[in-house]
Amino acid sequence: MNQIYESLVAAKEKGQKKFAVLIDPDKLRLNNFERTIDLAISANVDYFFIGGSLVVNNMLDDVLKNIRDKCQIPMILFPGNSFQLSYKADALLFLSLISGRNADLLIGKHVVTAPFLKLSPLEIISTGYMLIDGGKPTTVQYMSNTTPIPSNKEDIALCTALAGELLGLKLIYMDAGSGAINPIPEQMIETVSGGINIPLIVGGGIKTPEKAFANVSAGADVVVVGDALEKDPVLMSELAAAIHQKNMEPKKSSFPK
Ligand code: 1GP
């Protein structure tokens, strides 16, 4: 039942880095979609994250079914709101927006959705979601009505992530927001990953294999890319190779935190 989370923890323990491709059903062009799946299979993509800030069309079920018909890559819902639920996925990131002070997104929506999730066959993974300033106002910032953590405030980011871990959240997801001008600086990734024991997901504005490699080198366990792949799906194999390249290096021993 906790297969996906256990695979993430096991990978972290071994220093194995994972690549997640974000698919936003709203931005999907069908001709690109089939190609994206084929590219993901050949690039050994580890996860699909499915979601967006709005999701105004009704393609969520179709997207999930189409992916599953073609491959076994785990499909993890990354919901922008409570309506983005489908039992066709494998897991759901149960996001609490811990960088913000919007009570609804910290616990309110969760109270409403909890009974549905309890009955669902989905693996529910509680996730501390942290919005980091990415150089321009993003959709998630506007929709959530919260202020992101400034990208040079590593101490705030670390304390926020630590609070999430101590509250029992299973993952930390640091996000500069889709299409961010500035992805999260490596220094912040290093500070946060060095202080927590749970897996760290990093995304938002990553456009190059170099930045993806720098992020996993700085301590990100999962790197998520969406926007750059919508523009150029062929980039997928280079990003995957850069992230997985880190898995060829011997793991450095570390002292327990
Ligand atoms: C956004 O972290 C994801 O929530 C991915 O960001 O679309 O900019 O790659 P991009």
PDB file of C-alpha atoms and ligand atoms in Angstrom:
ATOM      1  CA  MET A   1       0.000   0.000   0.000  1.00  0.00           C
ATOM      2  CA  ASN A   2       2.924   2.364   0.665  1.00  0.00           C
ATOM      3  CA  GLN A   3       4.903   1.069  -2.269  1.00  0.00           C
ATOM      4  CA  ILE A   4       5.716   4.396  -3.887  1.00  0.00           C
ATOM      5  CA  TYR A   5       6.718   6.106  -0.673  1.00  0.00           C
ATOM      6  CA  GLU A   6       8.835   3.143   0.349  1.00  0.00           C
ATOM      7  CA  SER A   7      10.554   3.226  -3.039  1.00  0.00           C
ATOM      8  CA  LEU A   8      11.352   6.905  -2.518  1.00  0.00           C
ATOM      9  CA  VAL A   9      12.795   6.313   0.934  1.00  0.00           C
ATOM     10  CA  ALA A  10      14.823   3.329  -0.265  1.00  0.00           C
ATOM     11  CA  ALA A  11      16.170   5.377  -3.172  1.00  0.00           C
ATOM     12  CA  LYS A  12      17.130   8.214  -0.841  1.00  0.00           C
ATOM     13  CA  GLU A  13      18.979   5.802   1.447  1.00  0.00           C
ATOM     14  CA  LYS A  14      20.961   4.509  -1.520  1.00  0.00           C
ATOM     15  CA  GLY A  15      21.582   8.011  -2.915  1.00  0.00           C
ATOM     16  CA  GLN A  16      19.557   7.151  -6.038  1.00  0.00           C
ATOM     17  CA  LYS A  17      18.022  10.202  -7.709  1.00  0.00           C
ATOM     18  CA  LYS A  18      14.631  10.208  -9.424  1.00  0.00           C
ATOM     19  CA  PHE A  19      13.151  12.150 -12.320  1.00  0.00           C
ATOM     20  CA  ALA A  20       9.468  13.098 -12.390  1.00  0.00           C
ATOM     21  CA  VAL A  21       7.743  14.525 -15.454  1.00  0.00           C
ATOM     22  CA  LEU A  22       4.866  16.879 -14.673  1.00  0.00           C
ATOM     23  CA  ILE A  23       1.845  16.565 -16.928  1.00  0.00           C
ATOM     24  CA  ASP A  24      -0.716  19.344 -16.680  1.00  0.00           C
ATOM     25  CA  PRO A  25      -3.945  18.043 -18.289  1.00  0.00           C
ATOM     26  CA  ASP A  26      -4.913  21.640 -19.140  1.00  0.00           C
ATOM     27  CA  LYS A  27      -1.828  22.252 -21.222  1.00  0.00           C
ATOM     28  CA  LEU A  28      -1.913  18.951 -22.999  1.00  0.00           C
ATOM     29  CA  ARG A  29      -1.827  18.849 -26.745  1.00  0.00           C
ATOM     30  CA  LEU A  30      -2.807  15.350 -27.769  1.00  0.00           C
ATOM     31  CA  ASN A  31      -0.267  15.001 -30.549  1.00  0.00           C
ATOM     32  CA  ASN A  32       2.468  15.869 -28.046  1.00  0.00           C
ATOM     33  CA  PHE A  33       1.026  13.617 -25.363  1.00  0.00           C
ATOM     34  CA  GLU A  34       1.613  10.299 -27.139  1.00  0.00           C
ATOM     35  CA  ARG A  35       5.125  11.398 -27.948  1.00  0.00           C
ATOM     36  CA  THR A  36       5.757  12.475 -24.376  1.00  0.00           C
ATOM     37  CA  ILE A  37       4.807   9.016 -23.099  1.00  0.00           C
ATOM     38  CA  ASP A  38       7.053   7.288 -25.660  1.00  0.00           C
ATOM     39  CA  LEU A  39       9.947   9.573 -24.757  1.00  0.00           C
ATOM     40  CA  ALA A  40       9.366   8.974 -21.049  1.00  0.00           C
ATOM     41  CA  ILE A  41       9.510   5.208 -21.549  1.00  0.00           C
ATOM     42  CA  SER A  42      12.755   5.355 -23.501  1.00  0.00           C
ATOM     43  CA  ALA A  43      14.318   7.887 -21.095  1.00  0.00           C
ATOM     44  CA  ASN A  44      13.482   5.730 -18.011  1.00  0.00           C
ATOM     45  CA  VAL A  45      11.462   8.467 -16.355  1.00  0.00           C
ATOM     46  CA  ASP A  46      10.720   7.401 -12.771  1.00  0.00           C
ATOM     47  CA  TYR A  47       7.347   9.062 -12.105  1.00  0.00           C
ATOM     48  CA  PHE A  48       4.606  11.061 -13.728  1.00  0.00           C
ATOM     49  CA  PHE A  49       3.230  13.868 -11.594  1.00  0.00           C
ATOM     50  CA  ILE A  50      -0.235  14.774 -12.837  1.00  0.00           C
ATOM     51  CA  GLY A  51      -1.884  18.060 -11.985  1.00  0.00           C
ATOM     52  CA  GLY A  52      -2.060  21.781 -12.430  1.00  0.00           C
ATOM     53  CA  SER A  53      -3.279  24.883 -10.669  1.00  0.00           C
ATOM     54  CA  LEU A  54      -6.659  24.829 -12.392  1.00  0.00           C
ATOM     55  CA  VAL A  55      -7.450  21.721 -14.505  1.00  0.00           C
ATOM     56  CA  VAL A  56     -10.511  23.090 -16.245  1.00  0.00           C
ATOM     57  CA  ASN A  57     -10.972  20.318 -18.785  1.00  0.00           C
ATOM     58  CA  ASN A  58     -12.201  16.810 -18.002  1.00  0.00           C
ATOM     59  CA  MET A  59      -9.227  14.935 -19.342  1.00  0.00           C
ATOM     60  CA  LEU A  60      -7.736  13.752 -16.055  1.00  0.00           C
ATOM     61  CA  ASP A  61      -9.168  10.214 -16.251  1.00  0.00           C
ATOM     62  CA  ASP A  62      -8.322   9.932 -19.957  1.00  0.00           C
ATOM     63  CA  VAL A  63      -4.761  11.092 -19.381  1.00  0.00           C
ATOM     64  CA  LEU A  64      -4.263   8.510 -16.634  1.00  0.00           C
ATOM     65  CA  LYS A  65      -5.853   5.718 -18.669  1.00  0.00           C
ATOM     66  CA  ASN A  66      -3.750   6.541 -21.718  1.00  0.00           C
ATOM     67  CA  ILE A  67      -0.552   6.484 -19.708  1.00  0.00           C
ATOM     68  CA  ARG A  68      -1.435   3.181 -18.037  1.00  0.00           C
ATOM     69  CA  ASP A  69      -2.313   1.570 -21.368  1.00  0.00           C
ATOM     70  CA  LYS A  70       1.192   2.330 -22.573  1.00  0.00           C
ATOM     71  CA  CYS A  71       3.464   1.881 -19.556  1.00  0.00           C
ATOM     72  CA  GLN A  72       3.833   1.108 -15.864  1.00  0.00           C
ATOM     73  CA  ILE A  73       5.529   4.365 -14.824  1.00  0.00           C
ATOM     74  CA  PRO A  74       3.869   5.295 -11.488  1.00  0.00           C
ATOM     75  CA  MET A  75       1.305   8.108 -11.784  1.00  0.00           C
ATOM     76  CA  ILE A  76       1.183  10.456  -8.807  1.00  0.00           C
ATOM     77  CA  LEU A  77      -1.521  13.098  -8.503  1.00  0.00           C
ATOM     78  CA  PHE A  78      -0.130  16.543  -7.684  1.00  0.00           C
ATOM     79  CA  PRO A  79      -3.427  18.325  -7.176  1.00  0.00           C
ATOM     80  CA  GLY A  80      -3.902  22.074  -7.482  1.00  0.00           C
ATOM     81  CA  ASN A  81      -7.293  21.769  -5.796  1.00  0.00           C
ATOM     82  CA  SER A  82      -9.679  19.267  -4.203  1.00  0.00           C
ATOM     83  CA  PHE A  83     -11.360  18.389  -7.503  1.00  0.00           C
ATOM     84  CA  GLN A  84      -8.275  16.803  -9.015  1.00  0.00           C
ATOM     85  CA  LEU A  85      -8.937  13.309  -7.773  1.00  0.00           C
ATOM     86  CA  SER A  86      -8.998  10.121  -9.810  1.00  0.00           C
ATOM     87  CA  TYR A  87      -8.812   6.531  -8.662  1.00  0.00           C
ATOM     88  CA  LYS A  88      -6.969   5.671 -11.874  1.00  0.00           C
ATOM     89  CA  ALA A  89      -3.749   7.138 -10.418  1.00  0.00           C
ATOM     90  CA  ASP A  90      -1.406   5.202  -8.135  1.00  0.00           C
ATOM     91  CA  ALA A  91      -0.811   7.801  -5.447  1.00  0.00           C
ATOM     92  CA  LEU A  92      -1.658  11.314  -4.374  1.00  0.00           C
ATOM     93  CA  LEU A  93       0.544  13.970  -2.828  1.00  0.00           C
ATOM     94  CA  PHE A  94      -1.607  15.222   0.055  1.00  0.00           C
ATOM     95  CA  LEU A  95      -0.190  18.725   0.030  1.00  0.00           C
ATOM     96  CA  SER A  96      -0.112  21.095   2.953  1.00  0.00           C
ATOM     97  CA  LEU A  97       1.163  24.518   1.887  1.00  0.00           C
ATOM     98  CA  ILE A  98       3.507  24.970   4.841  1.00  0.00           C
ATOM     99  CA  SER A  99       5.324  28.012   3.423  1.00  0.00           C
ATOM    100  CA  GLY A 100       2.037  29.957   3.522  1.00  0.00           C
ATOM    101  CA  ARG A 101      -0.364  31.090   6.205  1.00  0.00           C
ATOM    102  CA  ASN A 102      -3.578  30.262   4.404  1.00  0.00           C
ATOM    103  CA  ALA A 103      -5.390  28.018   6.895  1.00  0.00           C
ATOM    104  CA  ASP A 104      -7.508  26.479   4.158  1.00  0.00           C
ATOM    105  CA  LEU A 105      -4.449  25.141   2.348  1.00  0.00           C
ATOM    106  CA  LEU A 106      -2.692  24.131   5.551  1.00  0.00           C
ATOM    107  CA  ILE A 107      -5.578  22.007   6.901  1.00  0.00           C
ATOM    108  CA  GLY A 108      -9.010  23.247   5.773  1.00  0.00           C
ATOM    109  CA  LYS A 109      -9.285  21.486   2.393  1.00  0.00           C
ATOM    110  CA  HIS A 110      -7.769  18.389   3.958  1.00  0.00           C
ATOM    111  CA  VAL A 111     -10.613  18.087   6.454  1.00  0.00           C
ATOM    112  CA  VAL A 112     -13.126  18.141   3.598  1.00  0.00           C
ATOM    113  CA  THR A 113     -11.276  15.642   1.398  1.00  0.00           C
ATOM    114  CA  ALA A 114     -10.016  13.246   4.117  1.00  0.00           C
ATOM    115  CA  PRO A 115     -13.123  10.974   4.183  1.00  0.00           C
ATOM    116  CA  PHE A 116     -12.968  10.521   0.399  1.00  0.00           C
ATOM    117  CA  LEU A 117      -9.263   9.794   0.490  1.00  0.00           C
ATOM    118  CA  LYS A 118      -9.678   7.321   3.328  1.00  0.00           C
ATOM    119  CA  LEU A 119     -12.032   5.283   1.125  1.00  0.00           C
ATOM    120  CA  SER A 120      -9.895   5.589  -1.988  1.00  0.00           C
ATOM    121  CA  PRO A 121      -7.473   2.936  -3.218  1.00  0.00           C
ATOM    122  CA  LEU A 122      -4.811   5.623  -3.752  1.00  0.00           C
ATOM    123  CA  GLU A 123      -1.585   5.676  -1.800  1.00  0.00           C
ATOM    124  CA  ILE A 124      -1.799   8.956   0.120  1.00  0.00           C
ATOM    125  CA  ILE A 125       1.559  10.644   0.742  1.00  0.00           C
ATOM    126  CA  SER A 126       1.462  13.612   3.112  1.00  0.00           C
ATOM    127  CA  THR A 127       3.685  16.332   1.677  1.00  0.00           C
ATOM    128  CA  GLY A 128       4.926  19.648   3.015  1.00  0.00           C
ATOM    129  CA  TYR A 129       4.648  21.955   0.014  1.00  0.00           C
ATOM    130  CA  MET A 130       6.920  25.005   0.081  1.00  0.00           C
ATOM    131  CA  LEU A 131       6.629  27.787  -2.428  1.00  0.00           C
ATOM    132  CA  ILE A 132       9.942  29.565  -3.082  1.00  0.00           C
ATOM    133  CA  ASP A 133      10.164  32.884  -4.914  1.00  0.00           C
ATOM    134  CA  GLY A 134      11.005  32.179  -8.556  1.00  0.00           C
ATOM    135  CA  GLY A 135      11.398  35.734  -9.839  1.00  0.00           C
ATOM    136  CA  LYS A 136       7.833  36.356 -10.976  1.00  0.00           C
ATOM    137  CA  PRO A 137       4.349  35.880  -9.541  1.00  0.00           C
ATOM    138  CA  THR A 138       3.204  32.347 -10.405  1.00  0.00           C
ATOM    139  CA  THR A 139      -0.254  30.836 -10.816  1.00  0.00           C
ATOM    140  CA  VAL A 140       0.101  28.870  -7.597  1.00  0.00           C
ATOM    141  CA  GLN A 141       1.087  32.008  -5.696  1.00  0.00           C
ATOM    142  CA  TYR A 142      -1.974  33.843  -6.990  1.00  0.00           C
ATOM    143  CA  MET A 143      -4.345  30.923  -6.506  1.00  0.00           C
ATOM    144  CA  SER A 144      -3.103  30.142  -3.001  1.00  0.00           C
ATOM    145  CA  ASN A 145      -3.011  33.773  -1.889  1.00  0.00           C
ATOM    146  CA  THR A 146       0.285  33.159  -0.087  1.00  0.00           C
ATOM    147  CA  THR A 147       3.719  34.777  -0.072  1.00  0.00           C
ATOM    148  CA  PRO A 148       6.568  32.541  -1.236  1.00  0.00           C
ATOM    149  CA  ILE A 149       9.747  32.198   0.817  1.00  0.00           C
ATOM    150  CA  PRO A 150      12.446  34.551  -0.586  1.00  0.00           C
ATOM    151  CA  SER A 151      14.992  32.472  -2.498  1.00  0.00           C
ATOM    152  CA  ASN A 152      17.921  33.799  -0.441  1.00  0.00           C
ATOM    153  CA  LYS A 153      16.343  32.907   2.924  1.00  0.00           C
ATOM    154  CA  GLU A 154      17.737  29.415   3.394  1.00  0.00           C
ATOM    155  CA  ASP A 155      17.188  29.589   7.130  1.00  0.00           C
ATOM    156  CA  ILE A 156      13.434  30.171   6.736  1.00  0.00           C
ATOM    157  CA  ALA A 157      13.236  27.353   4.188  1.00  0.00           C
ATOM    158  CA  LEU A 158      15.143  24.983   6.485  1.00  0.00           C
ATOM    159  CA  CYS A 159      13.041  25.776   9.561  1.00  0.00           C
ATOM    160  CA  THR A 160       9.843  25.392   7.530  1.00  0.00           C
ATOM    161  CA  ALA A 161      10.950  22.009   6.177  1.00  0.00           C
ATOM    162  CA  LEU A 162      12.047  20.886   9.638  1.00  0.00           C
ATOM    163  CA  ALA A 163       8.683  21.876  11.087  1.00  0.00           C
ATOM    164  CA  GLY A 164       7.005  19.825   8.352  1.00  0.00           C
ATOM    165  CA  GLU A 165       9.160  16.813   9.136  1.00  0.00           C
ATOM    166  CA  LEU A 166       8.548  17.114  12.884  1.00  0.00           C
ATOM    167  CA  LEU A 167       4.812  17.342  12.242  1.00  0.00           C
ATOM    168  CA  GLY A 168       5.061  13.936  10.570  1.00  0.00           C
ATOM    169  CA  LEU A 169       4.859  14.904   6.905  1.00  0.00           C
ATOM    170  CA  LYS A 170       6.489  12.280   4.686  1.00  0.00           C
ATOM    171  CA  LEU A 171       7.973  14.438   1.910  1.00  0.00           C
ATOM    172  CA  ILE A 172       9.055  18.019   1.378  1.00  0.00           C
ATOM    173  CA  TYR A 173       8.352  19.552  -2.043  1.00  0.00           C
ATOM    174  CA  MET A 174      10.148  22.844  -2.706  1.00  0.00           C
ATOM    175  CA  ASP A 175       8.634  24.541  -5.753  1.00  0.00           C
ATOM    176  CA  ALA A 176       9.492  27.805  -7.491  1.00  0.00           C
ATOM    177  CA  GLY A 177       6.217  27.410  -9.423  1.00  0.00           C
ATOM    178  CA  SER A 178       5.684  26.260 -12.966  1.00  0.00           C
ATOM    179  CA  GLY A 179       7.600  28.328 -15.497  1.00  0.00           C
ATOM    180  CA  ALA A 180       9.566  30.193 -12.807  1.00  0.00           C
ATOM    181  CA  ILE A 181      12.214  32.549 -14.184  1.00  0.00           C
ATOM    182  CA  ASN A 182      14.636  31.527 -11.457  1.00  0.00           C
ATOM    183  CA  PRO A 183      14.657  27.910 -10.310  1.00  0.00           C
ATOM    184  CA  ILE A 184      15.479  27.259  -6.649  1.00  0.00           C
ATOM    185  CA  PRO A 185      19.166  28.040  -5.929  1.00  0.00           C
ATOM    186  CA  GLU A 186      21.403  25.082  -5.112  1.00  0.00           C
ATOM    187  CA  GLN A 187      22.421  26.717  -1.849  1.00  0.00           C
ATOM    188  CA  MET A 188      18.857  26.523  -0.552  1.00  0.00           C
ATOM    189  CA  ILE A 189      18.498  22.908  -1.740  1.00  0.00           C
ATOM    190  CA  GLU A 190      21.741  21.992   0.033  1.00  0.00           C
ATOM    191  CA  THR A 191      20.700  23.679   3.276  1.00  0.00           C
ATOM    192  CA  VAL A 192      17.264  22.077   3.363  1.00  0.00           C
ATOM    193  CA  SER A 193      18.364  18.585   2.280  1.00  0.00           C
ATOM    194  CA  GLY A 194      21.196  18.691   4.800  1.00  0.00           C
ATOM    195  CA  GLY A 195      18.769  19.322   7.649  1.00  0.00           C
ATOM    196  CA  ILE A 196      15.963  16.838   7.016  1.00  0.00           C
ATOM    197  CA  ASN A 197      15.769  13.065   6.794  1.00  0.00           C
ATOM    198  CA  ILE A 198      12.683  12.738   4.593  1.00  0.00           C
ATOM    199  CA  PRO A 199      12.932  12.806   0.773  1.00  0.00           C
ATOM    200  CA  LEU A 200      13.130  16.222  -0.898  1.00  0.00           C
ATOM    201  CA  ILE A 201      11.375  17.004  -4.183  1.00  0.00           C
ATOM    202  CA  VAL A 202      12.489  20.094  -6.123  1.00  0.00           C
ATOM    203  CA  GLY A 203      10.782  21.728  -9.104  1.00  0.00           C
ATOM    204  CA  GLY A 204       9.884  24.945 -10.859  1.00  0.00           C
ATOM    205  CA  GLY A 205      11.716  26.588 -13.747  1.00  0.00           C
ATOM    206  CA  ILE A 206      14.254  23.800 -14.370  1.00  0.00           C
ATOM    207  CA  LYS A 207      15.094  23.996 -18.061  1.00  0.00           C
ATOM    208  CA  THR A 208      18.519  22.453 -18.553  1.00  0.00           C
ATOM    209  CA  PRO A 209      20.252  19.138 -17.789  1.00  0.00           C
ATOM    210  CA  GLU A 210      22.997  21.151 -16.065  1.00  0.00           C
ATOM    211  CA  LYS A 211      20.541  22.638 -13.559  1.00  0.00           C
ATOM    212  CA  ALA A 212      18.874  19.258 -13.030  1.00  0.00           C
ATOM    213  CA  PHE A 213      22.281  17.706 -12.288  1.00  0.00           C
ATOM    214  CA  ALA A 214      23.215  20.607  -9.981  1.00  0.00           C
ATOM    215  CA  ASN A 215      19.960  20.082  -8.044  1.00  0.00           C
ATOM    216  CA  VAL A 216      20.521  16.384  -7.407  1.00  0.00           C
ATOM    217  CA  SER A 217      24.154  17.112  -6.539  1.00  0.00           C
ATOM    218  CA  ALA A 218      22.910  19.670  -3.995  1.00  0.00           C
ATOM    219  CA  GLY A 219      20.679  17.056  -2.361  1.00  0.00           C
ATOM    220  CA  ALA A 220      17.347  16.950  -4.213  1.00  0.00           C
ATOM    221  CA  ASP A 221      16.028  13.372  -4.244  1.00  0.00           C
ATOM    222  CA  VAL A 222      13.439  13.952  -6.978  1.00  0.00           C
ATOM    223  CA  VAL A 223      13.591  16.606  -9.696  1.00  0.00           C
ATOM    224  CA  VAL A 224      10.318  17.615 -11.368  1.00  0.00           C
ATOM    225  CA  VAL A 225      10.130  19.228 -14.807  1.00  0.00           C
ATOM    226  CA  GLY A 226       6.985  20.258 -16.671  1.00  0.00           C
ATOM    227  CA  ASP A 227       7.078  23.572 -18.511  1.00  0.00           C
ATOM    228  CA  ALA A 228      10.380  23.042 -20.363  1.00  0.00           C
ATOM    229  CA  LEU A 229       9.129  19.662 -21.631  1.00  0.00           C
ATOM    230  CA  GLU A 230       5.856  21.121 -22.873  1.00  0.00           C
ATOM    231  CA  LYS A 231       7.979  23.404 -25.023  1.00  0.00           C
ATOM    232  CA  ASP A 232      10.530  20.785 -26.036  1.00  0.00           C
ATOM    233  CA  PRO A 233       9.696  17.137 -25.191  1.00  0.00           C
ATOM    234  CA  VAL A 234      12.993  15.967 -26.699  1.00  0.00           C
ATOM    235  CA  LEU A 235      14.784  17.515 -23.722  1.00  0.00           C
ATOM    236  CA  MET A 236      13.428  14.620 -21.646  1.00  0.00           C
ATOM    237  CA  SER A 237      16.195  12.144 -22.399  1.00  0.00           C
ATOM    238  CA  GLU A 238      18.914  14.703 -21.610  1.00  0.00           C
ATOM    239  CA  LEU A 239      17.279  15.654 -18.324  1.00  0.00           C
ATOM    240  CA  ALA A 240      16.821  11.989 -17.376  1.00  0.00           C
ATOM    241  CA  ALA A 241      20.435  11.203 -18.244  1.00  0.00           C
ATOM    242  CA  ALA A 242      21.703  14.161 -16.191  1.00  0.00           C
ATOM    243  CA  ILE A 243      19.665  13.169 -13.120  1.00  0.00           C
ATOM    244  CA  HIS A 244      20.431   9.449 -13.394  1.00  0.00           C
ATOM    245  CA  GLN A 245      24.116  10.159 -14.024  1.00  0.00           C
ATOM    246  CA  LYS A 246      24.302  10.955 -10.312  1.00  0.00           C
ATOM    247  CA  ASN A 247      23.258   7.341  -9.627  1.00  0.00           C
ATOM    248  CA  MET A 248      26.478   6.051 -11.169  1.00  0.00           C
ATOM    249  CA  GLU A 249      28.608   7.806  -8.555  1.00  0.00           C
ATOM    250  CA  PRO A 250      29.447   5.940  -5.340  1.00  0.00           C
ATOM    251  CA  LYS A 251      27.316   7.212  -2.443  1.00  0.00           C
ATOM    252  CA  LYS A 252      29.198   9.451  -0.005  1.00  0.00           C
ATOM    253  CA  SER A 253      28.913   8.228   3.554  1.00  0.00           C
ATOM    254  CA  SER A 254      27.183  10.681   5.841  1.00  0.00           C
ATOM    255  CA  PHE A 255      26.716  11.075   9.582  1.00  0.00           C
ATOM    256  CA  PRO A 256      23.185  10.640  10.854  1.00  0.00           C
ATOM    257  CA  LYS A 257      21.340  13.955  11.238  1.00  0.00           C
TER     258      LYS A 257
HETATM  259  C1  1GP B   1       5.628  23.067 -10.915  1.00  0.00           C
HETATM  260  O1  1GP B   1       7.484  21.984  -9.903  1.00  0.00           O
HETATM  261  C2  1GP B   1       6.646  21.988 -10.999  1.00  0.00           C
HETATM  262  O2  1GP B   1       4.775  22.902  -9.838  1.00  0.00           O
HETATM  263  C3  1GP B   1       7.391  22.010 -12.297  1.00  0.00           C
HETATM  264  O3  1GP B   1       7.756  23.307 -12.708  1.00  0.00           O
HETATM  265  O4  1GP B   1       6.671  23.430 -14.943  1.00  0.00           O
HETATM  266  O5  1GP B   1       8.509  25.028 -14.331  1.00  0.00           O
HETATM  267  O6  1GP B   1       9.014  22.616 -14.753  1.00  0.00           O
HETATM  268  P1  1GP B   1       8.006  23.593 -14.267  1.00  0.00           P
END
